[in-house]
């Protein structure tokens, strides 16, 4: 079983950047599909980005983004540090939310939250206008 801990959230002005980290323990994150989701008050938890397992061949590694963050956010992984990142640039007030990382052993990219078995506790991102 894998445990996930997010960090890197905070308060930033619109147009600024943050990098979120999701550190894994217990198992290597390279074996997992990794996703980032976010939830703001009164809203459903929504998909942000995902990256396929490192166990597939290099040419098959895929990333996928929600339309709302495409071109601004980048998901990546550092297997040596057992960590997945979400680089967030050009932040907007509507990006304000609690951000969660999630993991699952499934091979294909998934955007539905119920496809992910393991979740971190979340980190707050607040973007001021």
XYZ file of C-alpha atoms in Angstrom:
129
model
C 0.000 0.000 0.000
C 1.236 3.462 -0.837
C 0.908 6.598 1.291
C 0.769 10.050 -0.290
C 1.613 13.430 1.252
C 1.085 16.685 -0.623
C 2.975 19.907 0.033
C 3.735 23.201 -1.639
C 0.407 24.926 -1.383
C 0.048 28.506 -0.256
C -1.152 31.989 -1.076
C -0.097 33.515 -4.386
C -1.190 36.479 -6.479
C -2.915 35.995 -9.818
C -0.337 35.381 -12.523
C 2.054 33.752 -10.099
C 3.343 30.200 -9.841
C 3.424 27.352 -7.356
C 4.831 23.852 -7.474
C 2.966 21.166 -5.596
C 4.705 17.989 -4.530
C 3.232 14.585 -3.770
C 5.684 12.392 -1.879
C 5.075 8.671 -1.795
C 6.052 6.109 0.827
C 5.507 2.417 1.197
C 5.742 1.668 -2.524
C 7.414 3.148 -5.557
C 5.199 5.723 -7.269
C 6.678 4.612 -10.585
C 4.261 1.675 -10.454
C 1.223 3.921 -10.205
C -0.879 6.078 -12.420
C -0.743 9.441 -10.642
C -3.349 12.144 -10.745
C -4.004 15.577 -9.312
C -7.512 16.666 -8.395
C -8.869 19.791 -6.754
C -11.905 20.760 -4.767
C -13.212 24.203 -3.913
C -16.006 24.926 -1.415
C -19.409 23.765 -2.592
C -18.028 22.018 -5.661
C -17.267 18.460 -6.628
C -13.679 17.253 -6.618
C -12.476 17.673 -10.187
C -9.714 16.226 -12.283
C -6.688 18.426 -12.997
C -3.904 16.290 -14.479
C -2.582 12.742 -14.693
C 0.596 10.939 -15.685
C 0.840 7.290 -16.629
C 2.920 4.708 -14.815
C 6.676 4.710 -15.422
C 6.518 0.943 -15.825
C 5.353 1.353 -19.404
C 7.942 2.059 -22.073
C 9.220 5.619 -22.278
C 7.441 6.232 -25.559
C 4.136 5.246 -23.955
C 4.291 7.618 -20.971
C 1.347 9.921 -21.240
C 0.094 13.010 -19.536
C -3.392 14.429 -19.663
C -4.841 17.729 -18.498
C -8.186 19.272 -17.858
C -8.981 21.940 -20.436
C -9.069 24.579 -17.706
C -5.369 24.092 -16.889
C -3.924 22.990 -20.224
C -0.929 25.099 -21.168
C -0.545 26.447 -17.617
C 0.012 23.342 -15.463
C 2.562 20.557 -15.915
C 2.572 17.198 -14.185
C 5.851 15.316 -13.830
C 7.452 12.627 -11.727
C 10.908 12.084 -10.199
C 11.247 8.384 -9.523
C 14.523 8.827 -7.630
C 12.714 11.047 -5.123
C 9.495 9.019 -5.302
C 7.645 12.254 -5.883
C 5.143 13.613 -8.376
C 4.895 17.335 -9.063
C 2.328 19.756 -10.345
C 3.897 22.945 -11.670
C 1.236 25.631 -11.798
C 1.921 28.820 -13.762
C -0.234 31.807 -14.678
C -2.478 31.083 -11.733
C -5.979 32.484 -11.659
C -8.354 33.112 -8.744
C -10.527 30.272 -10.032
C -7.623 27.879 -9.396
C -8.195 28.373 -5.672
C -8.938 24.959 -4.141
C -7.596 22.146 -2.029
C -5.374 20.070 -4.299
C -5.142 16.312 -3.842
C -2.821 13.779 -5.387
C -4.103 10.305 -6.095
C -2.680 6.984 -7.218
C -3.857 3.762 -8.728
C -2.243 0.731 -10.303
C -4.356 0.913 -13.434
C -2.334 1.212 -16.627
C -4.366 3.754 -18.549
C -4.946 7.438 -17.870
C -8.093 8.011 -15.811
C -9.919 11.246 -15.072
C -12.674 9.939 -12.817
C -11.886 10.231 -9.123
C -13.471 6.865 -8.310
C -10.817 5.185 -10.459
C -8.129 6.153 -7.963
C -7.640 4.043 -4.840
C -5.089 6.046 -2.861
C -5.340 9.696 -1.854
C -3.314 12.258 0.022
C -4.719 14.662 2.600
C -4.638 17.703 0.320
C -2.879 21.050 0.248
C -4.582 24.445 0.047
C -3.877 26.755 -2.892
C -5.277 30.272 -2.708
C -4.895 32.699 -5.616
C -5.674 36.326 -4.866
C -6.846 38.758 -7.526
